[in-house]
Short mmCIF file of C-alpha atoms in Angstrom, two decimals:
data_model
loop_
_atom_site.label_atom_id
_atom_site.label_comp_id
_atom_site.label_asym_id
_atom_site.label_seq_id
_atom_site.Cartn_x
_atom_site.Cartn_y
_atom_site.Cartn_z
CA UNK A 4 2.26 -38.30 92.34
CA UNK A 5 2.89 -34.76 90.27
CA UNK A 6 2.05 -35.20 86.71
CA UNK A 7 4.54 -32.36 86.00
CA UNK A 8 7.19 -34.06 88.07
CA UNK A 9 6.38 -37.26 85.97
CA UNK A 10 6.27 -35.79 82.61
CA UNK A 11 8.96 -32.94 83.22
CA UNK A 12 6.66 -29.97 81.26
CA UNK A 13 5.07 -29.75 78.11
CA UNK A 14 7.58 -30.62 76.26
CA UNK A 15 8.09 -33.94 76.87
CA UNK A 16 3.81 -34.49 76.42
CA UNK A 17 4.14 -32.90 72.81
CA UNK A 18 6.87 -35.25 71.84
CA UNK A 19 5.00 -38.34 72.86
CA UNK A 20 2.39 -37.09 70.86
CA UNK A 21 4.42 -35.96 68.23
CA UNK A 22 6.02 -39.50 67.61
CA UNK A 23 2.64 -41.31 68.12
CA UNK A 24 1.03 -38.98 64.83
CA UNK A 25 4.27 -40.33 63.18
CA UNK A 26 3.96 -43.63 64.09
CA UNK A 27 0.22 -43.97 62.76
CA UNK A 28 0.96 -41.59 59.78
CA UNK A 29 3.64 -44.39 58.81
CA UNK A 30 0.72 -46.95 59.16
CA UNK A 31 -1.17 -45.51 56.89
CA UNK A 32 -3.08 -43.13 58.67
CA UNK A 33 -5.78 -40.60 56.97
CA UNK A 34 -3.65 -37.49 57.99
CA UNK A 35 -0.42 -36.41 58.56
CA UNK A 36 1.75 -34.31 61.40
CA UNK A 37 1.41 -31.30 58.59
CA UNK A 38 -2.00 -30.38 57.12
CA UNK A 39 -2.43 -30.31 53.48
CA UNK A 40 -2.62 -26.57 52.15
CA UNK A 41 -4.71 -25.88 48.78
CA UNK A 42 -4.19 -22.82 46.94
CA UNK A 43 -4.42 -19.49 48.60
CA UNK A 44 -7.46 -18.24 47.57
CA UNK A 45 -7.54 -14.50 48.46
CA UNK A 46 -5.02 -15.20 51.29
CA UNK A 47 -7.60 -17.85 53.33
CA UNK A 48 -6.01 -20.99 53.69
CA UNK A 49 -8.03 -23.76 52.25
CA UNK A 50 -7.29 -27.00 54.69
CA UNK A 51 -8.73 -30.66 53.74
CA UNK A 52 -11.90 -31.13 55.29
CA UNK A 53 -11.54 -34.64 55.71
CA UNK A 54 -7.89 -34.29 57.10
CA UNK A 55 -9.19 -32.00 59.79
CA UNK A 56 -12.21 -34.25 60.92
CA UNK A 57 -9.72 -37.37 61.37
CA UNK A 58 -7.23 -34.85 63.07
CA UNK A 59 -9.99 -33.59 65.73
CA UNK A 60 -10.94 -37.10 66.06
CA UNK A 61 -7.12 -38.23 66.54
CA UNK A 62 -6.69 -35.42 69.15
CA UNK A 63 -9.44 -36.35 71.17
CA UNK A 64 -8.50 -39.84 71.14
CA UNK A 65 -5.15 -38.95 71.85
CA UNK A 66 -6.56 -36.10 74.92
CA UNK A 67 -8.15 -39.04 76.33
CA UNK A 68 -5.54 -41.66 75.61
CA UNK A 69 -3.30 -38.90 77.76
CA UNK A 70 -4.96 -38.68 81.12
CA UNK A 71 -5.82 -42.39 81.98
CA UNK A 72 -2.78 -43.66 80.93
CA UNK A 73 -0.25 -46.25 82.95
CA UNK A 74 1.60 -43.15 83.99
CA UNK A 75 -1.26 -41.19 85.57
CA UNK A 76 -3.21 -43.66 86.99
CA UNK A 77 -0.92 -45.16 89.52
CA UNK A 78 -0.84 -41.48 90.93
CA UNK A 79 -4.34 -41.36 91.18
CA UNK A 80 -4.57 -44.57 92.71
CA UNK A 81 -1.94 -43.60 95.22
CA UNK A 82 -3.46 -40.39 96.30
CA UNK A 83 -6.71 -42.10 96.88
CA UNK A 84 -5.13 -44.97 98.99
CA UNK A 85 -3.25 -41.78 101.02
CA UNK A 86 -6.80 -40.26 101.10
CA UNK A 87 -8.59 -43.72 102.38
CA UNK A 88 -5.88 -44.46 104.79
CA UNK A 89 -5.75 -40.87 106.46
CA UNK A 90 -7.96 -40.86 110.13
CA UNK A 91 -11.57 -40.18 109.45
CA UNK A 92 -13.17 -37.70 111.67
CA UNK A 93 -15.33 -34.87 111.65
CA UNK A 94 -12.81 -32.33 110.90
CA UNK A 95 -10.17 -34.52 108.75
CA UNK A 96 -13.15 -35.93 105.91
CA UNK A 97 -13.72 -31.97 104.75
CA UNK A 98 -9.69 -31.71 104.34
CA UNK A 99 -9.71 -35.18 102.67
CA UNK A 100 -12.67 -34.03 100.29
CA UNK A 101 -10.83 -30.39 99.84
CA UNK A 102 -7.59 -32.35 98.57
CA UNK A 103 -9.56 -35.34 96.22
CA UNK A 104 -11.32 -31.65 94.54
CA UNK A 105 -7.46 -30.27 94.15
CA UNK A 106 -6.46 -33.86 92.74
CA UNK A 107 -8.50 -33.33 90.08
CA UNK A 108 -8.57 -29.87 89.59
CA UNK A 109 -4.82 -30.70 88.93
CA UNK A 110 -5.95 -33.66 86.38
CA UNK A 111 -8.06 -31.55 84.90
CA UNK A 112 -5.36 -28.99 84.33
CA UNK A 113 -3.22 -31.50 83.03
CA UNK A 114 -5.62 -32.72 80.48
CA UNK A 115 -6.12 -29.15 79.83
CA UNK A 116 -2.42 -28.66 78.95
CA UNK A 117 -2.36 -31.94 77.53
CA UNK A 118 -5.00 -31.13 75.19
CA UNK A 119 -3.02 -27.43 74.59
CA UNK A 120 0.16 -29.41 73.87
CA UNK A 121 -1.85 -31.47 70.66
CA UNK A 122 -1.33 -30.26 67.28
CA UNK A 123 -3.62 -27.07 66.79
CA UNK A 124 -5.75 -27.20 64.33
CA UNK A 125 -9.18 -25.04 63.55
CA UNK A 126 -11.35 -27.96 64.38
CA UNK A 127 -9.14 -28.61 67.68
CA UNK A 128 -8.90 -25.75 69.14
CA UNK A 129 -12.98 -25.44 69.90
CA UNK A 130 -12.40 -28.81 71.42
CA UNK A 131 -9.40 -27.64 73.62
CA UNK A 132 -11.16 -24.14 74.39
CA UNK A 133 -14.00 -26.30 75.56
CA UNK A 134 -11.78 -28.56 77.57
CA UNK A 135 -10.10 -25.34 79.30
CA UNK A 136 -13.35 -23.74 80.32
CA UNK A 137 -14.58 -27.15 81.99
CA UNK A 138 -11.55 -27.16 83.66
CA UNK A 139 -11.76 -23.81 84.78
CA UNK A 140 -15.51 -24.00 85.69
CA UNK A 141 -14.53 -27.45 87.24
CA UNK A 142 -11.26 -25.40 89.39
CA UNK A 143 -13.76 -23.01 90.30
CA UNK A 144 -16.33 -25.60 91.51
CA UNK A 145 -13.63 -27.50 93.69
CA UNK A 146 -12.07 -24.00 94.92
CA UNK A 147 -15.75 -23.15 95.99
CA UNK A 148 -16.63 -26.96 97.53
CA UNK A 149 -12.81 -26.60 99.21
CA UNK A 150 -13.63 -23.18 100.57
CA UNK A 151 -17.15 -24.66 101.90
CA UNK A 152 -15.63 -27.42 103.23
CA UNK A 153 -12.52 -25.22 104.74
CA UNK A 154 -15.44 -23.24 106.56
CA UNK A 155 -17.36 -26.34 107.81
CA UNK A 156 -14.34 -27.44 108.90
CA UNK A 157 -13.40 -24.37 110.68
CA UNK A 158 -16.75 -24.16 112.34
CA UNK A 159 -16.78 -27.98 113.47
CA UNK A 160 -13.06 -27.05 115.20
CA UNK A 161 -15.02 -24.38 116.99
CA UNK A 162 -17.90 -26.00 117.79
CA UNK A 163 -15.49 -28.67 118.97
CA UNK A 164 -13.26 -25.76 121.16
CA UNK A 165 -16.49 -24.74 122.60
CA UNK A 166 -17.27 -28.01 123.63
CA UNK A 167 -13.81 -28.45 124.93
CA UNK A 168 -14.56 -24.94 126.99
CA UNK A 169 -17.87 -26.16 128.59
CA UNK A 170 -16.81 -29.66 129.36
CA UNK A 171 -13.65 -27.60 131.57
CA UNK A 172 -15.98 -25.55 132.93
CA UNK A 173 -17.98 -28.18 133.69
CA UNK A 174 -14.84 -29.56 135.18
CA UNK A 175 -13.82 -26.83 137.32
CA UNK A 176 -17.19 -26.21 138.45
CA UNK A 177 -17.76 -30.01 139.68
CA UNK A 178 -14.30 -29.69 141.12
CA UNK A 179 -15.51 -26.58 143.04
CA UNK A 180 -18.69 -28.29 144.27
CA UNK A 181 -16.65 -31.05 145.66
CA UNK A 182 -14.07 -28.92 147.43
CA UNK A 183 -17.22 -27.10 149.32
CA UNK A 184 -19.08 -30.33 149.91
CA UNK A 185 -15.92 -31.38 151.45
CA UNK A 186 -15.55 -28.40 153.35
CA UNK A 187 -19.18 -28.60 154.57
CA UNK A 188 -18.69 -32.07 155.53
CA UNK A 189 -15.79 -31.22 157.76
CA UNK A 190 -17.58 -28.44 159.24
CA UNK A 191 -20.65 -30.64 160.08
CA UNK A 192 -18.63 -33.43 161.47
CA UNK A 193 -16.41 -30.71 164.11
CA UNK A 194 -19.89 -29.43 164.61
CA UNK A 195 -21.33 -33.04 165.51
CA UNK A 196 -17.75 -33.55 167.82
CA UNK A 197 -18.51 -30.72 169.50
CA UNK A 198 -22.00 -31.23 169.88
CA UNK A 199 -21.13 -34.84 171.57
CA UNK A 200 -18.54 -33.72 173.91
CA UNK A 201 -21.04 -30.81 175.38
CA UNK A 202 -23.56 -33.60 175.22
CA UNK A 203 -21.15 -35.70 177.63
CA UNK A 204 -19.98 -33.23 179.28
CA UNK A 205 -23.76 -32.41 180.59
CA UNK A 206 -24.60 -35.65 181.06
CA UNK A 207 -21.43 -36.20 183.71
CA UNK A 208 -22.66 -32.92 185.64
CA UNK A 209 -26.05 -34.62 185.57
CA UNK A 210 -25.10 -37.92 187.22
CA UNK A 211 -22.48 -35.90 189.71
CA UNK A 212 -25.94 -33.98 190.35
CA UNK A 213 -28.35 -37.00 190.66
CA UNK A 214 -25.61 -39.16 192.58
CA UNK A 215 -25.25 -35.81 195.69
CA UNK A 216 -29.34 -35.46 195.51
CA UNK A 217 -29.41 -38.85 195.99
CA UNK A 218 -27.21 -39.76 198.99
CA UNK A 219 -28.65 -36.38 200.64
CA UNK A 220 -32.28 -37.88 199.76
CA UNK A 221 -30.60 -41.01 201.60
CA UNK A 222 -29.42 -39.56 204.46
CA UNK A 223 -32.27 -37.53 204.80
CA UNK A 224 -34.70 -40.84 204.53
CA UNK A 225 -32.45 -42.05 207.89
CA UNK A 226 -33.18 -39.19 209.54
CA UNK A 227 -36.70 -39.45 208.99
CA UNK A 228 -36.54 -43.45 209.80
CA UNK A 229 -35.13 -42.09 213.19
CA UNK A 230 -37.57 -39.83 213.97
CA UNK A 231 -40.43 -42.10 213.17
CA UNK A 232 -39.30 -44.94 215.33
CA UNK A 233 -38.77 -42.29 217.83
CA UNK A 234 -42.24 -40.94 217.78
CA UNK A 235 -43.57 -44.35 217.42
CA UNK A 236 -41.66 -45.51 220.86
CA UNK A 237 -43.21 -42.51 222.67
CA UNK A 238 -46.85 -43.13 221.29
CA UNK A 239 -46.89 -46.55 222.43
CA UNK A 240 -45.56 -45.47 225.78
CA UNK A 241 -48.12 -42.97 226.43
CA UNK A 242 -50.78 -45.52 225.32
CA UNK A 243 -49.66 -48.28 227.80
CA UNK A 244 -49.44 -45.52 230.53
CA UNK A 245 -53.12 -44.50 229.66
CA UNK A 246 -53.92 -48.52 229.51
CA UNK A 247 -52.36 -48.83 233.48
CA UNK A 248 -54.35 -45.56 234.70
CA UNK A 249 -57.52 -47.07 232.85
CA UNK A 250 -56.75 -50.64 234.75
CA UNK A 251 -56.30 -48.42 238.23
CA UNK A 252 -59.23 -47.09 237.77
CA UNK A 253 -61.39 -49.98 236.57
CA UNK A 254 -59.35 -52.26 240.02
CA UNK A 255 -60.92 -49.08 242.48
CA UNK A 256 -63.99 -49.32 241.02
CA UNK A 257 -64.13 -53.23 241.48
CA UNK A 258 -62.77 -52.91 245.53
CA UNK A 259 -65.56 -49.91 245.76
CA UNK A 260 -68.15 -52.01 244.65
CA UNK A 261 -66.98 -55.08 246.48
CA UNK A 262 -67.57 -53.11 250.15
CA UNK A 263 -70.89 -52.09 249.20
CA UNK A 264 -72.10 -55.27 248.17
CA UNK A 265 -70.57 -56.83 251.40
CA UNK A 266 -71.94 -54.05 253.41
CA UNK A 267 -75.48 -53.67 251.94
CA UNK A 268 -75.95 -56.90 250.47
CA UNK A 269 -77.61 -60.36 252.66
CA UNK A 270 -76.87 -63.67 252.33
CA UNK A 271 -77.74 -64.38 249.18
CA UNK A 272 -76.14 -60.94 247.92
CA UNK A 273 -73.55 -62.30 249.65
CA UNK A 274 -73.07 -65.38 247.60
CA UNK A 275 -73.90 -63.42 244.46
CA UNK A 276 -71.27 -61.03 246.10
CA UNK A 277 -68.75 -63.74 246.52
CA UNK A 278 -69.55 -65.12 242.58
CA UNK A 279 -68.94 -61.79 241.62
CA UNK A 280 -65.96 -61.20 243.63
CA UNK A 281 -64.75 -64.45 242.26
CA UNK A 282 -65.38 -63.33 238.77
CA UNK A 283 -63.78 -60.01 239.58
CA UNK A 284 -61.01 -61.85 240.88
CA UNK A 285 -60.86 -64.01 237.83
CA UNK A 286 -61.18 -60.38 235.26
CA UNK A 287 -58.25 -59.20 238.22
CA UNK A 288 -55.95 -62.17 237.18
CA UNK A 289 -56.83 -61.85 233.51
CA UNK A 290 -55.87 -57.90 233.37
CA UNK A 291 -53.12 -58.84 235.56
CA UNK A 292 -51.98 -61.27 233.01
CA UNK A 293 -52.50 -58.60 230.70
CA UNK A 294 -50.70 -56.28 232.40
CA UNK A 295 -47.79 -58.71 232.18
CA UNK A 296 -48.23 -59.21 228.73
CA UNK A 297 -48.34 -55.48 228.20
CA UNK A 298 -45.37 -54.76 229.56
CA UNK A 299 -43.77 -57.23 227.89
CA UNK A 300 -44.85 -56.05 224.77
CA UNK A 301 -43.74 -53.41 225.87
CA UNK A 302 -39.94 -54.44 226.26
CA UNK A 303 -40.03 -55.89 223.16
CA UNK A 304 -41.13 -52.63 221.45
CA UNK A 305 -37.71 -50.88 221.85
CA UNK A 306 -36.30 -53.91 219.43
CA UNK A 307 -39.67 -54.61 217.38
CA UNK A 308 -42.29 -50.90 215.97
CA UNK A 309 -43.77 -53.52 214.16
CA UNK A 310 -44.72 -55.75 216.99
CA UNK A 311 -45.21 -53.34 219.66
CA UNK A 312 -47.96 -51.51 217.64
CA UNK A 313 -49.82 -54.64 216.95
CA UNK A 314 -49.41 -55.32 220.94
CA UNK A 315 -51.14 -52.20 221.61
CA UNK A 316 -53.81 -52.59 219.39
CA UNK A 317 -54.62 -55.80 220.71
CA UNK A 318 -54.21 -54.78 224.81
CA UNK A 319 -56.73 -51.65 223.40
CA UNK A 320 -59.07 -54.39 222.01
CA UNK A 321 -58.85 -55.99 225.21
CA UNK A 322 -59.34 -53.11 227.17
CA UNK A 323 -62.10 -51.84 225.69
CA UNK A 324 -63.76 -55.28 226.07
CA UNK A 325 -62.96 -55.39 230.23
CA UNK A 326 -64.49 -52.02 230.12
CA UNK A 327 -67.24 -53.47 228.34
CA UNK A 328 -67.41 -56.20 230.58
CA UNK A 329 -67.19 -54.35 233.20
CA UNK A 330 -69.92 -51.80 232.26
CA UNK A 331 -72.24 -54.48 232.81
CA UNK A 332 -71.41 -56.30 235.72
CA UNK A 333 -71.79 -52.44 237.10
CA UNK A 334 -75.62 -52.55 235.58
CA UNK A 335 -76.09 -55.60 237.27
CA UNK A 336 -74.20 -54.89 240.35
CA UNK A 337 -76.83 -52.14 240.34
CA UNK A 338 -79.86 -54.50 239.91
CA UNK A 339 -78.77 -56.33 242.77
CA UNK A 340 -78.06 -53.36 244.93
CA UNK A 341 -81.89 -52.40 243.83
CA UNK A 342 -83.15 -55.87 244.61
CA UNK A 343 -81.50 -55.81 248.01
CA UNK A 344 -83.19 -52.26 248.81
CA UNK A 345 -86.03 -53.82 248.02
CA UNK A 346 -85.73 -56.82 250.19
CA UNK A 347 -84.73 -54.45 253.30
CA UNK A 348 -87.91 -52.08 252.83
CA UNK A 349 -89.90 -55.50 252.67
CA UNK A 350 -88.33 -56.64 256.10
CA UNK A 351 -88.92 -53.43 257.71
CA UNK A 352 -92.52 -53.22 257.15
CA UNK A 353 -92.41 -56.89 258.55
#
C-alpha cells in the first residue's frame, strides 16, 4: 500500500502532527507549537534552550511514532505477504529482493518527509538532515543492490537461454542421429533381403546342378553295371572253354597211356594196367561229373556273376588238382613202364 495514497501529501502528515503538539501542549507539555522568543539581541534570536531540547526530543518521538504506525504497517505487512507468496526461483528471488530494497527506500522517504513535515526547529533540523542523508545513502544502497541484482538476474536468464539453446541442440542433434540410425537400419536390412534371396537363389541352381550330376552319375553307374556283367559273362566263358580243352587233353593223354601199358606191359602190368585204367576210369567219371557240373554252373551264370565266378574258381581248384593227380600217376605210369623194360631185358638174356 502507497503511503502517499494513504496519507494524501504532506499536508495531511503536518496536521496530524500539528494537532498531536496541541493536544500534549494542552496537557501540560514542556513546549509549545510556537517557540518562546527572548529579546533580540543584535538581531540573533535567543530561543529557550530547554524548549528546544524537549522539542527535538518530541520530534523524534513523533518521526518514529510516524513510520510504524497502524497505518503503515499493514502496508508493509501486505507487501511482504505479496513478496512471500510470489513463485520462488532463480530469476524471480533477485526481483523480489529488488522490490523489498524499493519498499523501503520508499519508507525511508516517507520518514524522510515525515520528519521534513515536523515543526523546524535549529535542534531538528540536524536530526532531519541526518535522517535525509541515511535515506539517501540508504536509496543509493538499494538502487545499487537492485541494479546488482537486475544484472544477476539478467545473467541467470541467459545462462538459462543458453541452456535452453544446448538442450535443443542437443535435441535436434539426437533427433538427427536417430533419423540416420534409422536410415542405416533400413539399408542393412534391404541389404540382408537381398543378400538371402541371392543366397537362395544359388542354392536352387546348386541342387538343380547336384540333382542332373546325379542321375547322369546314375545312369552312367548302369552302364558300367552292364558292361561289367558283360565282361564277367565272357571271362567265365573263355575259362570253362580253356577248362574243356585242358580235360581233352588230360582224356588223350589217359587213352595214350592206356595202349602203351596194354601193349608193353605183362601180366602183372596188366593188372596194375587194369587198376589204373579203373582209376582212370573212376578220375574219367569224376571230370565227367565235373564237366556236368561245369556246365551247369555255367547255365546258371547268365542269371547268377556271383555264383558263376565262385563255380569257376572251384572247377579251377579242381582242375588243377586232376592235373596234379594226374602228374603223378604219369611218374608212376613211368616207373612201371621202366620196371617192365627191365623185366623184358631180364627175359631176353634168359
Amino acid at each position: 500500500m502507497n503511503n502517499k495514497t494513504k496519507y494524501k501529501g504532506k499536508k495531511k502528515i503536518k496536521h496530524n502532527v500539528t494537532k498531536k503538539l496541541k493536544y500534549m501542549a494542552s496537557m501540560g507539555g514542556k513546549y509549545s507549537t510556537t517557540p518562546k522568543k527572548k529579546k533580540s539581541t543584535g538581531g540573533a534570536t535567543t530561543i529557550d534552550a530547554g524548549s528546544d531540547v524537549a522539542a527535538a526530543e518530541q520530534a523524534d518521538a513523533d518521526a518514529q511514532a510516524i513510520v510504524p504506525s497502524p497505518l503503515v504497517e499493514p502496508a508493509i505487512d501486505a507487501a511482504a505477504a505479496d513478496a512471500q507468496a510470489t513463485v520462488s526461483s532463480p530469476l524471480v528471488e533477485p526481483v523480489i529482493d529488488a522490490e523489498q530494497a524499493a519498499a523501503d527506500a520508499a519508507v525511508s522517504e516517507q520518514a524522510a518527509a515525515d520528519a521534513q513535515a515536523t515543526v523546524s526547529s535549529p535542534l531538528v533540523e540536524p536530526v532531519i538532515d541526518a535522517a535525509a542523508a541515511d535515506a539517501a545513502v540508504a536509496e543509493q544502497a538499494a538502487a545499487e543492490q537492485a541494479a546488482q541484482q537486475q544484472a544477476a538476474a539478467e545473467q541467470a536468464a541467459q545462462q538459462q537461454a543458453a541452456a535452453e539453446q544446448a538442450a535443443q541442440q542437443q535435441a535436434a542433434a539426437a533427433t538427427a542421429a536417430a533419423a540416420a540410425a534409422a536410415a542405416a537400419q533400413q539399408q542393412a536390412a534391404a541389404a540382408a533381403a537381398a543378400q538371402q534371396q541371392a543366397a537362395a537363389a544359388a542354392a536352387q541352381q546348386q541342387a538343380s546342378t547336384d540333382a542332373a550330376a546325379a542321375a547322369a552319375a546314375q545312369q552312367q553307374a548302369s552302364t558300367s553295371e552292364t558292361n561289367i556283367d558283360n565282361d564277367a559273362k565272357k571271362a567265365q566263358l573263355k575259362k570253362l572253354e580253356e577248362l574243356n580243352s585242358m580235360f581233352a587233353g588230360v582224356t588223350k593223354r589217359f587213352d595214350e597211356l592206356k595202349e602203351r601199358i596194354s601193349a608193353e606191359s605183362t601180366e602183372e602190368s596188366q593188372q596194375q594196367q587194369q587198376q589204373q585204367q579203373q582209376q582212370q576210369q573212376q578220375q574219367q567219371q569224376q571230370q565227367q561229373q565235373q564237366q556236368q557240373q561245369q556246365q551247369q554252373q555255367l547255365a546258371t551264370a547268365t542269371s547268377d556273376t556271383a555264383a558263376a565266378d565262385t563255380a569257376a574258381a572251384a572247377a579251377a581248384a579242381a582242375a588243377a588238382a586232376d592235373a596234379a593227380a594226374l602228374a603223378e600217376k604219369d611218374a608212376a605210369a613211368a616207373a612201371l613202364a621202366e620196371k617192365d623194360a627191365a623185366a623184358a631185358a631180364l627175359a631176353e638174356k634168359d
